[in-house]
Amino acid sequence: MASLVKALLVEDARVDALVLSAMLRRFHCEVTIAKNGKEAVDMFLEGKKFDIVLCDNDMPIMTGPKAVEKIRAMGETNVKIIGLSSDKNVQEVFMTAGVDVFFPKPLKIDVLGAMIQEVINKKRNSMV
């Protein structure tokens, strides 16, 4: 069994959340869903730990980039954060906020697979 990757999916659109969580589960990820940026930030404040975060841009209460900024400000530098949006113009906003990488929606499964593999490799190397 592949090592379990803890993934946080920050997405308010139900259909997108279902599709992305199904994709994450294909790579044996344990998936937690936050419906907006504030829910994601609160999870980190509660001490929850994740290996990878997939974060949408446009959400109610708190946007993706604002949540990323707050999560990074808490000292969460080891978690891989991926910014996602159907609006390609927000890439710079996400990068400034502190994401590791930005991808336009819809996210391709092979791209996600490569990101998950990177996280698994990093976890394996830190255990050695």
Backbone as ProteinMPNN parsed JSONL, in Angstrom:
{"seq_chain_A": "MASLVKALLVEDARVDALVLSAMLRRFHCEVTIAKNGKEAVDMFLEGKKFDIVLCDNDMPIMTGPKAVEKIRAMGETNVKIIGLSSDKNVQEVFMTAGVDVFFPKPLKIDVLGAMIQEVINKKRNSMV", "coords_chain_A": {"N_chain_A": [[0.851, -1.195, 0.0], [0.587, 2.156, -0.885], [2.109, 5.034, 0.642], [0.086, 6.959, 2.793], [-1.249, 10.0, 1.875], [-2.09, 13.03, 3.281], [-4.586, 15.053, 2.279], [-5.87, 18.309, 1.783], [-8.688, 19.723, 0.533], [-9.757, 22.665, -0.718], [-12.55, 24.004, -1.583], [-15.481, 25.387, -2.871], [-17.418, 24.734, -4.736], [-19.608, 22.16, -5.281], [-19.603, 20.085, -7.282], [-17.011, 20.296, -8.407], [-15.551, 19.746, -6.093], [-16.299, 17.09, -5.622], [-15.284, 15.8, -7.935], [-12.496, 16.404, -7.775], [-11.87, 15.284, -5.246], [-12.365, 12.599, -5.749], [-10.367, 12.121, -7.624], [-8.098, 12.533, -6.009], [-8.405, 10.448, -4.184], [-7.91, 8.287, -5.824], [-5.211, 8.249, -5.837], [-4.641, 7.262, -3.38], [-5.05, 9.117, -1.325], [-5.897, 10.632, 1.781], [-8.697, 12.417, 2.176], [-9.741, 15.64, 3.121], [-12.277, 18.05, 3.204], [-12.675, 21.515, 2.812], [-14.996, 24.138, 2.73], [-14.501, 26.771, 2.223], [-12.004, 29.4, 2.358], [-11.679, 30.258, 5.036], [-12.537, 28.061, 6.58], [-10.476, 26.304, 5.946], [-8.202, 27.633, 7.006], [-8.957, 27.635, 9.705], [-8.786, 24.888, 10.252], [-6.011, 24.462, 10.183], [-5.339, 26.137, 12.314], [-6.442, 24.671, 14.369], [-4.571, 22.762, 14.603], [-4.434, 20.701, 12.802], [-2.784, 18.675, 10.383], [-1.539, 18.646, 7.07], [-0.386, 17.162, 3.997], [-0.616, 18.056, 1.456], [-2.301, 20.716, -0.178], [-5.068, 21.614, -2.043], [-6.271, 24.39, -3.524], [-8.977, 26.401, -4.274], [-9.803, 29.494, -5.99], [-11.947, 31.557, -5.969], [-14.109, 31.936, -3.465], [-16.762, 31.941, -0.99], [-16.732, 33.987, 2.035], [-13.815, 33.685, 2.644], [-11.235, 34.104, 0.326], [-9.234, 31.892, -1.795], [-6.418, 32.725, -2.216], [-6.11, 34.481, 0.011], [-6.471, 32.731, 2.148], [-4.277, 31.028, 1.732], [-2.185, 32.806, 2.172], [-2.552, 33.322, 4.941], [-2.212, 30.731, 5.997], [0.461, 30.193, 5.324], [1.614, 32.242, 6.818], [1.343, 31.229, 9.344], [3.484, 29.675, 9.598], [3.465, 27.37, 8.197], [5.258, 25.929, 6.155], [6.083, 23.608, 4.986], [4.008, 22.219, 3.818], [2.649, 21.309, 0.707], [1.202, 23.533, -1.475], [-1.298, 23.972, -3.812], [-2.591, 26.175, -6.115], [-5.731, 26.675, -7.633], [-7.762, 27.536, -10.392], [-10.348, 28.545, -12.671], [-9.953, 30.886, -13.801], [-7.347, 32.146, -15.364], [-6.003, 34.482, -14.895], [-5.525, 34.866, -12.206], [-3.255, 33.666, -11.372], [-0.854, 35.03, -10.665], [-1.659, 36.345, -8.329], [-2.122, 34.174, -6.631], [0.494, 33.07, -6.576], [1.934, 35.129, -5.34], [0.695, 35.031, -2.875], [1.717, 32.694, -1.849], [1.551, 30.058, -2.881], [2.84, 26.887, -4.017], [2.624, 26.095, -6.59], [0.615, 26.815, -9.489], [-2.335, 25.83, -11.17], [-4.486, 25.831, -13.992], [-8.046, 25.279, -13.955], [-9.918, 22.788, -15.71], [-8.187, 20.545, -13.536], [-5.725, 18.334, -14.621], [-5.54, 14.785, -14.412], [-3.037, 13.462, -14.624], [-1.265, 15.483, -14.011], [-1.957, 16.056, -11.367], [-1.31, 13.576, -10.287], [1.494, 13.583, -10.568], [2.138, 15.64, -8.782], [1.288, 14.527, -6.332], [3.026, 12.355, -6.221], [5.447, 13.709, -5.903], [5.077, 14.724, -3.304], [4.912, 12.321, -1.864], [7.501, 11.299, -2.312], [9.02, 13.271, -1.029], [8.137, 12.92, 1.594], [9.089, 10.329, 2.058], [11.859, 10.746, 1.869], [12.279, 12.415, 4.06], [11.895, 10.699, 6.112], [14.055, 9.083, 6.17]], "CA_chain_A": [[0.0, 0.0, 0.0], [1.34, 3.41, -0.968], [1.979, 5.824, 1.861], [-1.104, 7.784, 2.774], [-1.009, 11.434, 1.815], [-3.223, 13.794, 3.817], [-4.888, 16.145, 1.356], [-6.952, 19.232, 2.102], [-9.282, 20.282, -0.679], [-10.479, 23.883, -0.363], [-13.379, 24.163, -2.788], [-16.886, 25.614, -2.524], [-18.307, 24.154, -5.754], [-19.807, 20.74, -4.956], [-19.195, 19.196, -8.375], [-15.546, 20.341, -8.445], [-15.066, 19.055, -4.898], [-16.496, 15.649, -5.835], [-14.343, 15.344, -8.965], [-11.123, 16.473, -7.256], [-11.671, 14.315, -4.161], [-12.281, 11.27, -6.38], [-9.023, 12.041, -8.21], [-7.147, 12.391, -4.904], [-8.554, 9.091, -3.619], [-7.258, 7.348, -6.748], [-3.791, 8.214, -5.448], [-4.633, 6.822, -1.98], [-5.002, 10.252, -0.411], [-6.95, 10.803, 2.774], [-9.189, 13.727, 1.757], [-10.567, 16.489, 3.97], [-12.782, 19.145, 2.374], [-13.081, 22.794, 3.422], [-15.865, 24.799, 1.747], [-13.992, 28.12, 1.952], [-10.672, 29.647, 2.907], [-11.713, 30.357, 6.499], [-12.576, 26.691, 7.118], [-9.125, 25.749, 5.783], [-7.342, 28.296, 7.991], [-9.361, 27.131, 11.024], [-8.242, 23.531, 10.422], [-4.594, 24.612, 10.541], [-5.313, 26.723, 13.663], [-6.768, 23.57, 15.291], [-3.416, 21.87, 14.677], [-4.481, 19.624, 11.807], [-1.645, 18.693, 9.464], [-1.783, 18.118, 5.728], [0.8, 17.067, 3.145], [-0.89, 18.795, 0.22], [-3.543, 21.495, -0.156], [-5.544, 22.094, -3.346], [-7.05, 25.543, -3.107], [-9.703, 27.171, -5.283], [-9.628, 30.931, -5.844], [-13.123, 32.356, -5.659], [-14.991, 31.256, -2.519], [-17.357, 32.874, -0.027], [-16.109, 34.245, 3.338], [-12.386, 33.961, 2.453], [-10.738, 33.586, -0.958], [-8.095, 30.98, -1.754], [-5.139, 33.392, -1.956], [-6.089, 35.019, 1.378], [-6.276, 31.57, 3.018], [-2.887, 30.58, 1.54], [-1.359, 33.8, 2.863], [-2.691, 33.091, 6.382], [-1.619, 29.428, 6.319], [1.917, 30.384, 5.257], [1.987, 33.126, 7.933], [1.377, 30.393, 10.554], [4.717, 28.895, 9.583], [3.235, 26.115, 7.465], [6.056, 26.051, 4.937], [6.357, 22.29, 4.406], [2.856, 21.7, 3.09], [2.615, 21.707, -0.712], [-0.077, 24.182, -1.758], [-1.584, 24.151, -5.232], [-3.682, 27.092, -6.412], [-6.552, 26.24, -8.773], [-8.826, 28.451, -10.811], [-10.663, 28.571, -14.093], [-9.492, 32.204, -14.221], [-5.881, 32.092, -15.437], [-5.453, 35.778, -14.481], [-5.25, 34.912, -10.767], [-2.016, 32.933, -11.087], [0.089, 35.9, -9.968], [-2.199, 36.579, -6.99], [-1.842, 32.94, -5.889], [1.946, 32.925, -6.387], [2.301, 36.135, -4.336], [0.147, 34.566, -1.59], [2.587, 31.649, -1.325], [1.37, 28.691, -3.385], [4.023, 26.289, -4.648], [2.362, 25.98, -8.025], [-0.753, 27.143, -9.886], [-2.834, 25.144, -12.365], [-5.85, 26.2, -14.386], [-9.064, 24.224, -13.931], [-9.905, 21.587, -14.874], [-6.879, 19.953, -13.252], [-5.556, 17.037, -15.287], [-5.201, 13.716, -13.475], [-1.602, 13.155, -14.646], [-0.6, 16.591, -13.32], [-2.196, 15.809, -9.953], [-0.508, 12.392, -9.941], [2.894, 14.007, -10.435], [2.23, 16.429, -7.532], [1.157, 13.574, -5.227], [4.277, 11.592, -6.202], [6.448, 14.613, -5.311], [4.817, 14.761, -1.862], [5.291, 10.997, -1.34], [8.97, 11.236, -2.334], [9.504, 14.185, 0.006], [7.86, 12.262, 2.878], [10.02, 9.196, 2.182], [13.201, 11.283, 2.105], [12.367, 12.983, 5.4], [11.866, 9.588, 7.067], [15.351, 8.379, 6.123]], "C_chain_A": [[0.882, 1.239, 0.0], [1.132, 4.203, 0.318], [0.799, 6.777, 1.706], [-0.728, 9.256, 2.818], [-2.265, 12.128, 2.327], [-3.427, 15.02, 2.948], [-6.037, 16.991, 1.886], [-7.413, 19.854, 0.797], [-10.137, 21.473, -0.264], [-11.269, 24.313, -1.598], [-14.842, 24.319, -2.392], [-17.865, 25.0, -3.524], [-18.395, 22.644, -5.553], [-19.295, 19.787, -6.032], [-17.665, 19.145, -8.467], [-14.951, 19.573, -7.267], [-15.185, 17.541, -5.063], [-15.481, 15.095, -6.826], [-12.912, 15.313, -8.413], [-10.885, 15.471, -6.128], [-11.597, 12.894, -4.705], [-10.895, 11.068, -6.994], [-7.978, 11.815, -7.112], [-7.198, 10.985, -4.309], [-7.925, 8.037, -4.515], [-5.774, 7.202, -6.422], [-3.636, 7.901, -3.961], [-4.47, 7.972, -0.999], [-6.174, 10.18, 0.567], [-7.436, 12.24, 2.555], [-10.073, 14.396, 2.811], [-11.019, 17.65, 3.087], [-13.148, 20.35, 3.236], [-13.876, 23.531, 2.346], [-15.447, 26.237, 1.446], [-12.64, 28.287, 2.649], [-10.638, 29.705, 4.428], [-11.736, 28.975, 7.142], [-11.185, 26.058, 7.048], [-8.175, 26.319, 6.831], [-7.657, 27.778, 9.39], [-8.817, 25.729, 11.287], [-6.768, 23.578, 10.817], [-4.462, 25.186, 11.954], [-5.602, 25.657, 14.723], [-5.623, 22.558, 15.391], [-3.46, 20.712, 13.7], [-3.319, 19.795, 10.837], [-2.015, 18.044, 8.139], [-0.475, 18.089, 4.955], [0.638, 17.918, 1.891], [-2.238, 19.5, 0.36], [-3.85, 21.916, -1.592], [-6.541, 23.188, -3.036], [-7.654, 26.292, -4.29], [-9.493, 28.66, -5.008], [-10.859, 31.603, -5.242], [-14.086, 31.584, -4.772], [-15.607, 32.28, -1.581], [-16.53, 32.956, 1.262], [-14.622, 34.585, 3.226], [-11.897, 33.311, 1.165], [-9.554, 32.648, -0.745], [-6.782, 31.672, -1.451], [-5.027, 33.946, -0.53], [-5.828, 33.884, 2.371], [-4.828, 31.09, 2.943], [-1.936, 31.507, 2.307], [-1.373, 33.55, 4.38], [-2.039, 31.77, 6.81], [-0.094, 29.529, 6.308], [2.404, 31.241, 6.431], [2.043, 32.368, 9.264], [2.646, 29.555, 10.617], [4.572, 27.553, 8.88], [3.959, 26.187, 6.118], [6.294, 24.711, 4.256], [5.208, 21.722, 3.59], [2.887, 22.22, 1.647], [1.239, 22.291, -0.994], [-0.194, 24.459, -3.253], [-2.778, 25.095, -5.378], [-4.403, 26.624, -7.662], [-7.591, 27.299, -9.115], [-9.095, 28.306, -12.298], [-10.263, 29.928, -14.685], [-7.959, 32.226, -14.185], [-5.227, 33.391, -14.975], [-5.109, 35.854, -12.998], [-3.953, 34.192, -10.391], [-1.05, 33.783, -10.264], [-0.347, 36.164, -8.525], [-1.905, 35.372, -6.096], [-0.349, 32.807, -5.584], [2.438, 33.9, -5.312], [1.849, 35.694, -2.948], [0.973, 33.427, -0.992], [2.327, 30.235, -1.797], [2.685, 28.195, -3.988], [3.873, 26.28, -6.158], [0.892, 26.314, -8.291], [-1.112, 26.353, -11.137], [-4.221, 25.65, -12.696], [-6.775, 25.001, -14.236], [-9.524, 23.989, -15.359], [-8.49, 21.012, -14.737], [-6.807, 18.574, -13.901], [-5.038, 15.999, -14.291], [-3.708, 13.405, -13.459], [-0.795, 14.242, -13.941], [-0.743, 16.394, -11.807], [-1.36, 14.62, -9.483], [0.951, 12.732, -9.718], [3.108, 14.792, -9.138], [2.19, 15.504, -6.312], [2.459, 12.776, -5.092], [5.404, 12.417, -5.582], [6.324, 14.634, -3.789], [5.239, 13.448, -1.219], [6.811, 10.878, -1.263], [9.572, 12.089, -1.23], [9.311, 13.557, 1.384], [8.832, 11.111, 3.113], [11.425, 9.679, 2.528], [13.351, 11.845, 3.508], [12.331, 11.902, 6.473], [13.213, 8.885, 7.17], [16.323, 8.975, 7.126]], "O_chain_A": [[1.815, 1.349, 0.797], [0.112, 4.062, 0.993], [0.555, 7.323, 0.63], [0.019, 9.695, 3.692], [-3.37, 11.848, 1.863], [-2.574, 15.905, 2.879], [-7.041, 16.47, 2.372], [-6.623, 20.437, 0.054], [-11.123, 21.315, 0.455], [-10.724, 24.907, -2.529], [-15.384, 23.486, -1.666], [-19.026, 24.771, -3.185], [-17.392, 21.937, -5.642], [-18.629, 18.798, -5.725], [-17.09, 18.064, -8.592], [-13.972, 18.842, -7.421], [-14.278, 16.798, -4.688], [-14.886, 14.043, -6.589], [-12.204, 14.317, -8.564], [-9.814, 14.869, -6.057], [-10.848, 12.07, -4.181], [-10.319, 9.984, -6.9], [-7.075, 10.995, -7.274], [-6.166, 10.404, -3.973], [-7.457, 7.007, -4.03], [-5.162, 6.169, -6.694], [-2.619, 8.237, -3.355], [-3.827, 7.821, 0.04], [-7.272, 9.736, 0.231], [-6.664, 13.182, 2.732], [-11.02, 13.799, 3.321], [-10.227, 18.177, 2.305], [-13.835, 20.224, 4.249], [-13.477, 23.549, 1.182], [-15.974, 26.856, 0.522], [-12.203, 27.432, 3.419], [-9.674, 29.25, 5.045], [-11.043, 28.735, 8.13], [-10.766, 25.363, 7.973], [-7.43, 25.576, 7.469], [-6.748, 27.51, 10.175], [-8.431, 25.414, 12.412], [-6.329, 22.822, 11.684], [-3.581, 24.777, 12.709], [-5.08, 25.723, 15.836], [-5.697, 21.609, 16.172], [-2.609, 19.825, 13.759], [-2.923, 20.914, 10.511], [-2.71, 17.029, 8.097], [0.432, 18.881, 5.214], [1.611, 18.43, 1.337], [-3.184, 18.961, 0.935], [-3.006, 22.5, -2.272], [-7.545, 22.948, -2.364], [-6.944, 26.753, -5.183], [-9.057, 29.04, -3.921], [-10.806, 32.149, -4.14], [-14.795, 30.693, -5.239], [-15.052, 33.362, -1.389], [-15.715, 32.074, 1.533], [-14.204, 35.657, 3.663], [-12.113, 32.12, 0.936], [-8.953, 32.61, 0.329], [-6.08, 31.264, -0.525], [-3.954, 33.882, 0.07], [-5.061, 34.047, 3.32], [-4.22, 30.78, 3.967], [-1.017, 31.057, 2.991], [-0.322, 33.564, 5.022], [-1.394, 31.7, 7.856], [0.565, 28.997, 7.201], [3.48, 30.997, 6.974], [2.709, 32.807, 10.202], [2.859, 28.811, 11.575], [5.458, 26.702, 8.962], [3.353, 26.469, 5.084], [6.665, 24.669, 3.083], [5.413, 20.838, 2.759], [3.119, 23.404, 1.401], [0.224, 21.629, -0.78], [0.673, 25.081, -3.867], [-3.848, 24.84, -4.827], [-3.769, 26.224, -8.638], [-8.217, 27.881, -8.23], [-8.2, 27.987, -13.081], [-10.238, 30.102, -15.903], [-7.354, 32.312, -13.117], [-4.029, 33.411, -14.693], [-4.463, 36.81, -12.568], [-3.6, 34.124, -9.214], [-0.491, 33.307, -9.276], [0.48, 36.204, -7.614], [-1.491, 35.528, -4.948], [0.029, 32.47, -4.462], [3.263, 33.537, -4.473], [2.535, 35.95, -1.958], [0.945, 33.208, 0.219], [2.824, 29.289, -1.186], [3.528, 28.986, -4.412], [4.841, 26.433, -6.903], [0.036, 26.121, -7.428], [-0.3, 26.221, -12.052], [-5.039, 25.874, -11.805], [-6.35, 23.854, -14.371], [-9.518, 24.928, -16.156], [-7.711, 20.998, -15.69], [-7.712, 17.753, -13.747], [-4.204, 16.303, -13.438], [-3.156, 13.112, -12.398], [0.242, 13.957, -13.342], [0.223, 16.544, -11.059], [-0.771, 14.659, -8.403], [1.576, 12.227, -8.785], [4.132, 14.633, -8.473], [2.966, 15.676, -5.372], [2.937, 12.549, -3.981], [6.219, 11.89, -4.825], [7.323, 14.571, -3.072], [5.855, 13.448, -0.153], [7.347, 10.408, -0.26], [10.527, 11.677, -0.571], [10.191, 13.639, 2.241], [9.338, 10.932, 4.221], [12.1, 9.094, 3.375], [14.431, 11.764, 4.093], [12.696, 12.157, 7.62], [13.479, 8.177, 8.141], [17.46, 8.516, 7.231]]}, "name": "protein", "num_of_chains": 1, "seq": "MASLVKALLVEDARVDALVLSAMLRRFHCEVTIAKNGKEAVDMFLEGKKFDIVLCDNDMPIMTGPKAVEKIRAMGETNVKIIGLSSDKNVQEVFMTAGVDVFFPKPLKIDVLGAMIQEVINKKRNSMV"}
